[in-house]
């Protein structure tokens, strides 16, 4: 995978991200780079059951034109603790210059403490295109027509 040259991702470290490891692909073929929590060293962010929290990553991500960042949950956190991303997949626009944050929700039945450096989610860099938006008066004909939501059987 790493033989395939992807776009450059510039990361601007914010003061509270000082010392936090860069997001990284954990294995050679990993689709997503793991994002780490930039919460205070002695201030874990505790998410109670049923609650949500915006977790800082400590970085501005300058995503190349023509790409987006998709913030997705980590399956291990979901399986073991019921922790997932509420807005999955989160969309990080290429023109966004604020800090990337991860919106976690606790679907488990115990408090979950997010500690500094914890790998909380993953980000995929994915190509996007913008459509040319045109209003029309009639839909074109197709074999499917208006059939959907199980119209071809289950
Ligand atoms: O998980 C996420 C999702 C979004 N963002 C940031 C980057 C993204 O470019 C911006 C806006 O996200 P989105 O378009 O999904 O939210 P919105 O509710 O439409 O806000 P806006 O009006 O700012 O576009 O928020 C994150 O940091 N993490
Ligand atoms: Mg938006």
Short mmCIF file of N, CA and C in Angstrom, two decimals, residues 2-149:
data_model
loop_
_atom_site.label_atom_id
_atom_site.label_comp_id
_atom_site.label_asym_id
_atom_site.label_seq_id
_atom_site.Cartn_x
_atom_site.Cartn_y
_atom_site.Cartn_z
N UNK A 2 1.94 1.20 0.78
CA UNK A 2 2.75 2.40 0.87
C UNK A 2 3.57 2.66 -0.38
N UNK A 3 3.53 1.69 -1.34
CA UNK A 3 4.19 1.95 -2.62
C UNK A 3 3.32 2.89 -3.45
N UNK A 4 2.05 2.93 -3.10
CA UNK A 4 1.13 3.79 -3.85
C UNK A 4 1.24 5.19 -3.26
N UNK A 5 1.63 6.11 -4.11
CA UNK A 5 1.85 7.46 -3.62
C UNK A 5 0.51 8.19 -3.47
N UNK A 6 0.15 8.50 -2.24
CA UNK A 6 -1.07 9.25 -2.00
C UNK A 6 -0.75 10.73 -1.92
N UNK A 7 -1.77 11.52 -1.67
CA UNK A 7 -1.55 12.96 -1.56
C UNK A 7 -0.80 13.28 -0.26
N UNK A 8 -0.12 14.39 -0.26
CA UNK A 8 0.55 14.84 0.97
C UNK A 8 -0.49 15.35 1.95
N UNK A 9 -0.31 15.03 3.20
CA UNK A 9 -1.19 15.53 4.25
C UNK A 9 -0.33 16.39 5.17
N UNK A 10 -0.58 17.69 5.16
CA UNK A 10 0.17 18.58 6.05
C UNK A 10 -0.56 18.67 7.37
N UNK A 11 0.17 18.47 8.46
CA UNK A 11 -0.43 18.53 9.78
C UNK A 11 0.18 19.69 10.55
N UNK A 12 -0.66 20.55 11.05
CA UNK A 12 -0.17 21.68 11.84
C UNK A 12 -0.48 21.39 13.30
N UNK A 13 0.59 21.30 14.08
CA UNK A 13 0.42 20.92 15.48
C UNK A 13 0.01 22.14 16.31
N UNK A 14 -1.03 21.97 17.09
CA UNK A 14 -1.50 23.05 17.95
C UNK A 14 -0.82 22.93 19.32
N UNK A 15 -0.79 24.02 20.08
CA UNK A 15 -0.05 23.99 21.37
C UNK A 15 -0.44 22.80 22.27
N UNK A 16 -1.74 22.53 22.37
CA UNK A 16 -2.15 21.42 23.25
C UNK A 16 -1.86 20.05 22.64
N UNK A 17 -1.39 20.04 21.37
CA UNK A 17 -1.00 18.77 20.73
C UNK A 17 0.49 18.48 20.91
N UNK A 18 1.19 19.38 21.56
CA UNK A 18 2.63 19.20 21.79
C UNK A 18 2.88 17.86 22.49
N UNK A 19 3.70 17.01 21.88
CA UNK A 19 4.04 15.73 22.51
C UNK A 19 3.11 14.59 22.12
N UNK A 20 1.99 14.89 21.51
CA UNK A 20 1.08 13.81 21.07
C UNK A 20 1.64 13.23 19.77
N UNK A 21 1.64 11.90 19.67
CA UNK A 21 2.17 11.26 18.46
C UNK A 21 1.36 11.66 17.23
N UNK A 22 2.06 11.76 16.12
CA UNK A 22 1.37 12.05 14.86
C UNK A 22 0.38 10.94 14.55
N UNK A 23 -0.72 11.27 13.88
CA UNK A 23 -1.58 10.20 13.38
C UNK A 23 -0.73 9.26 12.52
N UNK A 24 -1.02 7.98 12.58
CA UNK A 24 -0.16 7.04 11.83
C UNK A 24 -0.96 5.83 11.38
N UNK A 25 -0.50 5.26 10.24
CA UNK A 25 -1.03 3.98 9.77
C UNK A 25 -0.31 2.91 10.57
N UNK A 26 -1.07 2.10 11.27
CA UNK A 26 -0.46 1.13 12.20
C UNK A 26 0.12 -0.09 11.50
N UNK A 27 -0.39 -0.43 10.33
CA UNK A 27 0.16 -1.55 9.57
C UNK A 27 0.32 -1.12 8.12
N UNK A 28 1.04 -1.92 7.38
CA UNK A 28 1.38 -1.55 6.02
C UNK A 28 0.15 -1.32 5.15
N UNK A 29 -0.87 -2.14 5.37
CA UNK A 29 -2.06 -2.04 4.52
C UNK A 29 -3.22 -1.32 5.19
N UNK A 30 -2.98 -0.67 6.31
CA UNK A 30 -4.07 -0.01 7.02
C UNK A 30 -4.73 1.05 6.13
N UNK A 31 -6.04 1.03 6.09
CA UNK A 31 -6.76 2.01 5.29
C UNK A 31 -6.79 3.37 5.97
N UNK A 32 -6.88 3.32 7.29
CA UNK A 32 -7.00 4.57 8.04
C UNK A 32 -5.80 4.80 8.94
N UNK A 33 -5.51 6.07 9.17
CA UNK A 33 -4.47 6.42 10.15
C UNK A 33 -5.17 6.65 11.48
N UNK A 34 -4.59 6.12 12.53
CA UNK A 34 -5.22 6.28 13.84
C UNK A 34 -4.99 7.70 14.37
N UNK A 35 -6.06 8.24 14.94
CA UNK A 35 -6.01 9.59 15.51
C UNK A 35 -5.90 9.47 17.02
N UNK A 36 -5.07 10.32 17.60
CA UNK A 36 -4.85 10.25 19.04
C UNK A 36 -5.53 11.42 19.77
N UNK A 37 -5.90 11.16 20.99
CA UNK A 37 -6.60 12.19 21.77
C UNK A 37 -5.60 13.18 22.36
N UNK A 38 -5.90 14.47 22.16
CA UNK A 38 -5.03 15.51 22.73
C UNK A 38 -5.72 16.13 23.94
N UNK A 39 -6.21 15.29 24.82
CA UNK A 39 -6.78 15.78 26.08
C UNK A 39 -5.62 16.02 27.05
N UNK A 40 -5.87 16.72 28.14
CA UNK A 40 -4.81 17.03 29.10
C UNK A 40 -4.22 15.77 29.72
N UNK A 41 -2.92 15.86 30.01
CA UNK A 41 -2.19 14.72 30.59
C UNK A 41 -2.87 14.19 31.85
N UNK A 42 -3.25 15.10 32.70
CA UNK A 42 -3.87 14.68 33.96
C UNK A 42 -5.36 14.95 34.00
N UNK A 43 -5.93 15.13 32.80
CA UNK A 43 -7.37 15.40 32.73
C UNK A 43 -8.05 14.50 31.72
N UNK A 44 -8.14 13.19 32.02
CA UNK A 44 -8.86 12.32 31.09
C UNK A 44 -10.28 12.84 30.88
N UNK A 45 -10.77 12.62 29.69
CA UNK A 45 -12.13 13.08 29.37
C UNK A 45 -13.05 11.87 29.59
N UNK A 46 -13.89 11.99 30.57
CA UNK A 46 -14.74 10.84 30.91
C UNK A 46 -16.11 10.98 30.23
N UNK A 47 -16.46 9.97 29.45
CA UNK A 47 -17.76 9.97 28.77
C UNK A 47 -18.66 8.97 29.47
N UNK A 48 -19.72 9.48 30.05
CA UNK A 48 -20.67 8.62 30.78
C UNK A 48 -21.54 7.87 29.77
N UNK A 49 -22.13 6.76 30.18
CA UNK A 49 -23.01 6.01 29.28
C UNK A 49 -24.09 6.92 28.70
N UNK A 50 -24.27 6.82 27.38
CA UNK A 50 -25.30 7.62 26.71
C UNK A 50 -24.87 9.03 26.37
N UNK A 51 -23.68 9.45 26.83
CA UNK A 51 -23.22 10.82 26.59
C UNK A 51 -22.26 10.86 25.41
N UNK A 52 -22.03 12.06 24.92
CA UNK A 52 -21.09 12.26 23.80
C UNK A 52 -20.09 13.35 24.16
N UNK A 53 -18.98 13.36 23.42
CA UNK A 53 -17.94 14.37 23.69
C UNK A 53 -17.14 14.61 22.42
N UNK A 54 -16.70 15.86 22.25
CA UNK A 54 -15.81 16.21 21.13
C UNK A 54 -14.39 16.07 21.64
N UNK A 55 -13.65 15.18 21.04
CA UNK A 55 -12.30 14.92 21.51
C UNK A 55 -11.30 15.60 20.57
N UNK A 56 -10.43 16.47 21.10
CA UNK A 56 -9.45 17.16 20.26
C UNK A 56 -8.35 16.20 19.79
N UNK A 57 -7.85 16.45 18.57
CA UNK A 57 -6.71 15.65 18.09
C UNK A 57 -5.39 16.40 18.22
N UNK A 58 -5.48 17.74 18.41
CA UNK A 58 -4.26 18.53 18.55
C UNK A 58 -3.66 18.99 17.22
N UNK A 59 -4.35 18.71 16.12
CA UNK A 59 -3.80 19.07 14.81
C UNK A 59 -4.84 19.69 13.89
N UNK A 60 -4.35 20.59 13.05
CA UNK A 60 -5.10 21.03 11.88
C UNK A 60 -4.63 20.13 10.74
N UNK A 61 -5.55 19.58 10.00
CA UNK A 61 -5.21 18.71 8.87
C UNK A 61 -5.42 19.50 7.58
N UNK A 62 -4.36 19.67 6.84
CA UNK A 62 -4.51 20.36 5.56
C UNK A 62 -4.62 19.30 4.48
N UNK A 63 -5.86 18.97 4.16
CA UNK A 63 -6.12 17.88 3.22
C UNK A 63 -6.06 18.42 1.79
N UNK A 64 -5.38 17.67 0.94
CA UNK A 64 -5.18 18.13 -0.44
C UNK A 64 -6.51 18.33 -1.15
N UNK A 65 -6.50 19.28 -2.04
CA UNK A 65 -7.65 19.56 -2.90
C UNK A 65 -8.08 18.27 -3.59
N UNK A 66 -9.37 18.02 -3.65
CA UNK A 66 -9.85 16.82 -4.35
C UNK A 66 -9.95 15.60 -3.43
N UNK A 67 -9.68 15.82 -2.13
CA UNK A 67 -9.75 14.72 -1.17
C UNK A 67 -10.55 15.17 0.05
N UNK A 68 -11.00 14.21 0.83
CA UNK A 68 -11.65 14.50 2.10
C UNK A 68 -11.03 13.61 3.16
N UNK A 69 -11.23 13.96 4.41
CA UNK A 69 -10.87 13.05 5.50
C UNK A 69 -12.15 12.45 6.03
N UNK A 70 -12.18 11.13 6.16
CA UNK A 70 -13.34 10.47 6.75
C UNK A 70 -12.96 9.96 8.13
N UNK A 71 -13.65 10.45 9.14
CA UNK A 71 -13.37 10.03 10.51
C UNK A 71 -14.27 8.86 10.84
N UNK A 72 -13.66 7.75 11.13
CA UNK A 72 -14.44 6.53 11.38
C UNK A 72 -14.09 5.93 12.73
N UNK A 73 -15.01 5.15 13.30
CA UNK A 73 -14.74 4.53 14.60
C UNK A 73 -13.68 3.44 14.50
N UNK A 74 -13.13 3.09 15.65
CA UNK A 74 -12.25 1.92 15.74
C UNK A 74 -13.11 0.76 16.25
N UNK A 75 -13.03 -0.37 15.56
CA UNK A 75 -13.92 -1.47 15.92
C UNK A 75 -13.62 -2.03 17.31
N UNK A 76 -12.38 -1.97 17.73
CA UNK A 76 -12.02 -2.49 19.06
C UNK A 76 -12.71 -1.71 20.16
N UNK A 77 -12.72 -0.39 20.04
CA UNK A 77 -13.38 0.44 21.06
C UNK A 77 -14.88 0.19 21.04
N UNK A 78 -15.41 0.00 19.84
CA UNK A 78 -16.85 -0.26 19.71
C UNK A 78 -17.19 -1.60 20.36
N UNK A 79 -16.40 -2.61 20.04
CA UNK A 79 -16.69 -3.96 20.55
C UNK A 79 -16.48 -4.05 22.07
N UNK A 80 -15.37 -3.51 22.53
CA UNK A 80 -15.04 -3.68 23.96
C UNK A 80 -15.77 -2.71 24.88
N UNK A 81 -16.02 -1.49 24.37
CA UNK A 81 -16.55 -0.46 25.27
C UNK A 81 -17.83 0.22 24.78
N UNK A 82 -18.29 -0.12 23.58
CA UNK A 82 -19.49 0.57 23.06
C UNK A 82 -19.21 2.00 22.65
N UNK A 83 -17.92 2.29 22.37
CA UNK A 83 -17.53 3.66 21.98
C UNK A 83 -17.47 3.76 20.46
N UNK A 84 -18.18 4.73 19.91
CA UNK A 84 -18.15 4.91 18.46
C UNK A 84 -18.21 6.39 18.13
N UNK A 85 -18.15 6.69 16.83
CA UNK A 85 -18.28 8.08 16.39
C UNK A 85 -19.75 8.32 16.10
N UNK A 86 -20.28 9.35 16.66
CA UNK A 86 -21.71 9.64 16.53
C UNK A 86 -22.07 10.00 15.10
N UNK A 87 -21.18 10.72 14.42
CA UNK A 87 -21.47 11.24 13.08
C UNK A 87 -20.72 10.45 12.01
N UNK A 88 -20.56 9.18 12.23
CA UNK A 88 -19.70 8.41 11.34
C UNK A 88 -20.30 8.22 9.95
N UNK A 89 -19.55 8.32 8.85
CA UNK A 89 -18.20 8.84 8.89
C UNK A 89 -18.20 10.36 8.97
N UNK A 90 -17.41 10.89 9.87
CA UNK A 90 -17.25 12.34 9.95
C UNK A 90 -16.56 12.82 8.68
N UNK A 91 -16.93 13.98 8.24
CA UNK A 91 -16.36 14.54 7.01
C UNK A 91 -15.44 15.71 7.34
N UNK A 92 -14.19 15.62 6.94
CA UNK A 92 -13.29 16.75 7.10
C UNK A 92 -13.01 17.31 5.70
N UNK A 93 -13.45 18.53 5.51
CA UNK A 93 -13.33 19.17 4.19
C UNK A 93 -11.89 19.62 3.94
N UNK A 94 -11.54 19.66 2.64
CA UNK A 94 -10.16 20.02 2.31
C UNK A 94 -9.88 21.50 2.60
N UNK A 95 -10.94 22.30 2.76
CA UNK A 95 -10.70 23.72 3.05
C UNK A 95 -10.88 24.04 4.53
N UNK A 96 -11.03 23.02 5.36
CA UNK A 96 -11.20 23.24 6.81
C UNK A 96 -9.84 23.50 7.44
N UNK A 97 -9.75 24.57 8.18
CA UNK A 97 -8.47 24.93 8.81
C UNK A 97 -8.59 25.04 10.33
N UNK A 98 -9.64 24.40 10.87
CA UNK A 98 -9.75 24.33 12.33
C UNK A 98 -9.16 23.01 12.80
N UNK A 99 -9.16 22.80 14.07
CA UNK A 99 -8.65 21.53 14.62
C UNK A 99 -9.61 20.40 14.28
N UNK A 100 -9.08 19.27 13.90
CA UNK A 100 -9.93 18.09 13.70
C UNK A 100 -10.30 17.54 15.08
N UNK A 101 -11.58 17.32 15.26
CA UNK A 101 -12.07 16.75 16.52
C UNK A 101 -12.89 15.51 16.21
N UNK A 102 -12.97 14.64 17.18
CA UNK A 102 -13.67 13.37 16.99
C UNK A 102 -14.87 13.35 17.93
N UNK A 103 -16.03 13.16 17.36
CA UNK A 103 -17.26 13.16 18.16
C UNK A 103 -17.57 11.73 18.60
N UNK A 104 -17.20 11.44 19.83
CA UNK A 104 -17.41 10.08 20.35
C UNK A 104 -18.71 10.02 21.14
N UNK A 105 -19.32 8.84 21.10
CA UNK A 105 -20.50 8.59 21.94
C UNK A 105 -20.30 7.26 22.65
N UNK A 106 -20.76 7.23 23.87
CA UNK A 106 -20.62 6.02 24.68
C UNK A 106 -21.94 5.25 24.69
N UNK A 107 -21.97 4.17 23.91
CA UNK A 107 -23.17 3.31 23.90
C UNK A 107 -23.03 2.18 24.91
N UNK A 108 -21.94 2.18 25.66
CA UNK A 108 -21.72 1.13 26.65
C UNK A 108 -22.47 1.43 27.94
N UNK A 109 -22.23 0.61 28.95
CA UNK A 109 -22.93 0.86 30.21
C UNK A 109 -21.98 1.27 31.34
N UNK A 110 -20.75 1.64 30.95
CA UNK A 110 -19.80 2.13 31.97
C UNK A 110 -19.17 3.42 31.50
N UNK A 111 -18.70 4.22 32.45
CA UNK A 111 -17.93 5.42 32.09
C UNK A 111 -16.76 5.00 31.23
N UNK A 112 -16.39 5.84 30.26
CA UNK A 112 -15.21 5.56 29.44
C UNK A 112 -14.28 6.77 29.53
N UNK A 113 -13.04 6.52 29.95
CA UNK A 113 -12.07 7.61 30.12
C UNK A 113 -11.16 7.69 28.90
N UNK A 114 -11.21 8.82 28.22
CA UNK A 114 -10.30 9.08 27.09
C UNK A 114 -9.04 9.72 27.68
N UNK A 115 -7.92 9.05 27.48
CA UNK A 115 -6.67 9.57 28.04
C UNK A 115 -5.78 10.13 26.92
N UNK A 116 -4.83 10.96 27.29
CA UNK A 116 -3.94 11.61 26.32
C UNK A 116 -3.18 10.56 25.50
N UNK A 117 -3.24 10.71 24.19
CA UNK A 117 -2.51 9.80 23.31
C UNK A 117 -3.31 8.56 22.92
N UNK A 118 -4.45 8.37 23.55
CA UNK A 118 -5.28 7.19 23.23
C UNK A 118 -5.73 7.25 21.77
N UNK A 119 -5.70 6.11 21.11
CA UNK A 119 -6.14 6.05 19.70
C UNK A 119 -7.66 5.93 19.68
N UNK A 120 -8.31 7.01 19.31
CA UNK A 120 -9.75 7.10 19.50
C UNK A 120 -10.57 6.85 18.24
N UNK A 121 -9.96 7.02 17.08
CA UNK A 121 -10.70 6.87 15.82
C UNK A 121 -9.66 6.76 14.71
N UNK A 122 -10.14 6.60 13.48
CA UNK A 122 -9.20 6.55 12.36
C UNK A 122 -9.69 7.47 11.25
N UNK A 123 -8.75 7.95 10.48
CA UNK A 123 -9.12 8.82 9.36
C UNK A 123 -8.64 8.25 8.04
N UNK A 124 -9.57 8.17 7.10
CA UNK A 124 -9.21 7.78 5.74
C UNK A 124 -9.15 9.02 4.86
N UNK A 125 -8.20 9.05 3.98
CA UNK A 125 -8.12 10.12 2.99
C UNK A 125 -8.69 9.56 1.69
N UNK A 126 -9.75 10.17 1.23
CA UNK A 126 -10.54 9.61 0.15
C UNK A 126 -10.77 10.64 -0.95
N UNK A 127 -10.65 10.24 -2.23
CA UNK A 127 -10.92 11.21 -3.29
C UNK A 127 -12.38 11.60 -3.34
N UNK A 128 -12.63 12.83 -3.63
CA UNK A 128 -14.02 13.29 -3.80
C UNK A 128 -14.13 14.09 -5.10
N UNK A 129 -15.32 14.09 -5.65
CA UNK A 129 -15.58 14.99 -6.77
C UNK A 129 -16.79 15.83 -6.38
N UNK A 130 -16.84 17.02 -6.88
CA UNK A 130 -18.03 17.83 -6.69
C UNK A 130 -18.87 17.74 -7.95
N UNK A 131 -20.15 17.51 -7.75
CA UNK A 131 -21.06 17.42 -8.89
C UNK A 131 -21.37 18.81 -9.44
N UNK A 132 -21.71 18.83 -10.68
CA UNK A 132 -22.24 20.06 -11.27
C UNK A 132 -23.74 19.99 -11.03
N UNK A 133 -24.30 20.89 -10.30
CA UNK A 133 -25.70 20.78 -9.88
C UNK A 133 -26.60 21.54 -10.85
N UNK A 134 -27.54 20.77 -11.42
CA UNK A 134 -28.43 21.33 -12.45
C UNK A 134 -29.85 20.94 -12.11
N UNK A 135 -30.75 21.87 -12.06
CA UNK A 135 -32.17 21.53 -11.83
C UNK A 135 -32.81 21.13 -13.16
N UNK A 136 -33.66 20.05 -13.10
CA UNK A 136 -34.32 19.58 -14.32
C UNK A 136 -35.80 19.40 -14.04
N UNK A 137 -36.60 19.23 -15.10
CA UNK A 137 -38.05 19.13 -14.90
C UNK A 137 -38.53 17.69 -14.85
N UNK A 138 -37.80 16.77 -15.50
CA UNK A 138 -38.26 15.38 -15.57
C UNK A 138 -37.09 14.44 -15.37
N UNK A 139 -37.38 13.32 -14.66
CA UNK A 139 -36.33 12.31 -14.48
C UNK A 139 -36.23 11.45 -15.73
N UNK A 140 -35.05 11.04 -16.12
CA UNK A 140 -34.88 10.19 -17.29
C UNK A 140 -35.37 8.78 -16.96
N UNK A 141 -35.71 8.00 -18.01
CA UNK A 141 -36.27 6.66 -17.78
C UNK A 141 -35.17 5.63 -17.59
N UNK A 142 -35.42 4.69 -16.68
CA UNK A 142 -34.47 3.59 -16.45
C UNK A 142 -35.27 2.32 -16.20
N UNK A 143 -34.60 1.15 -16.26
CA UNK A 143 -35.27 -0.12 -15.99
C UNK A 143 -35.75 -0.16 -14.54
N UNK A 144 -35.00 0.41 -13.63
CA UNK A 144 -35.39 0.39 -12.22
C UNK A 144 -36.57 1.32 -11.95
N UNK A 145 -36.58 2.40 -12.62
CA UNK A 145 -37.62 3.38 -12.36
C UNK A 145 -37.59 3.85 -10.92
N UNK A 146 -38.76 3.90 -10.30
CA UNK A 146 -38.83 4.44 -8.93
C UNK A 146 -38.72 3.33 -7.88
N UNK A 147 -38.47 2.08 -8.34
CA UNK A 147 -38.38 0.97 -7.39
C UNK A 147 -37.13 1.09 -6.51
N UNK A 148 -37.31 0.92 -5.24
CA UNK A 148 -36.18 0.98 -4.32
C UNK A 148 -36.55 0.32 -3.02
N UNK A 149 -35.71 0.41 -2.08
CA UNK A 149 -35.98 -0.08 -0.72
C UNK A 149 -36.45 -1.52 -0.71
#
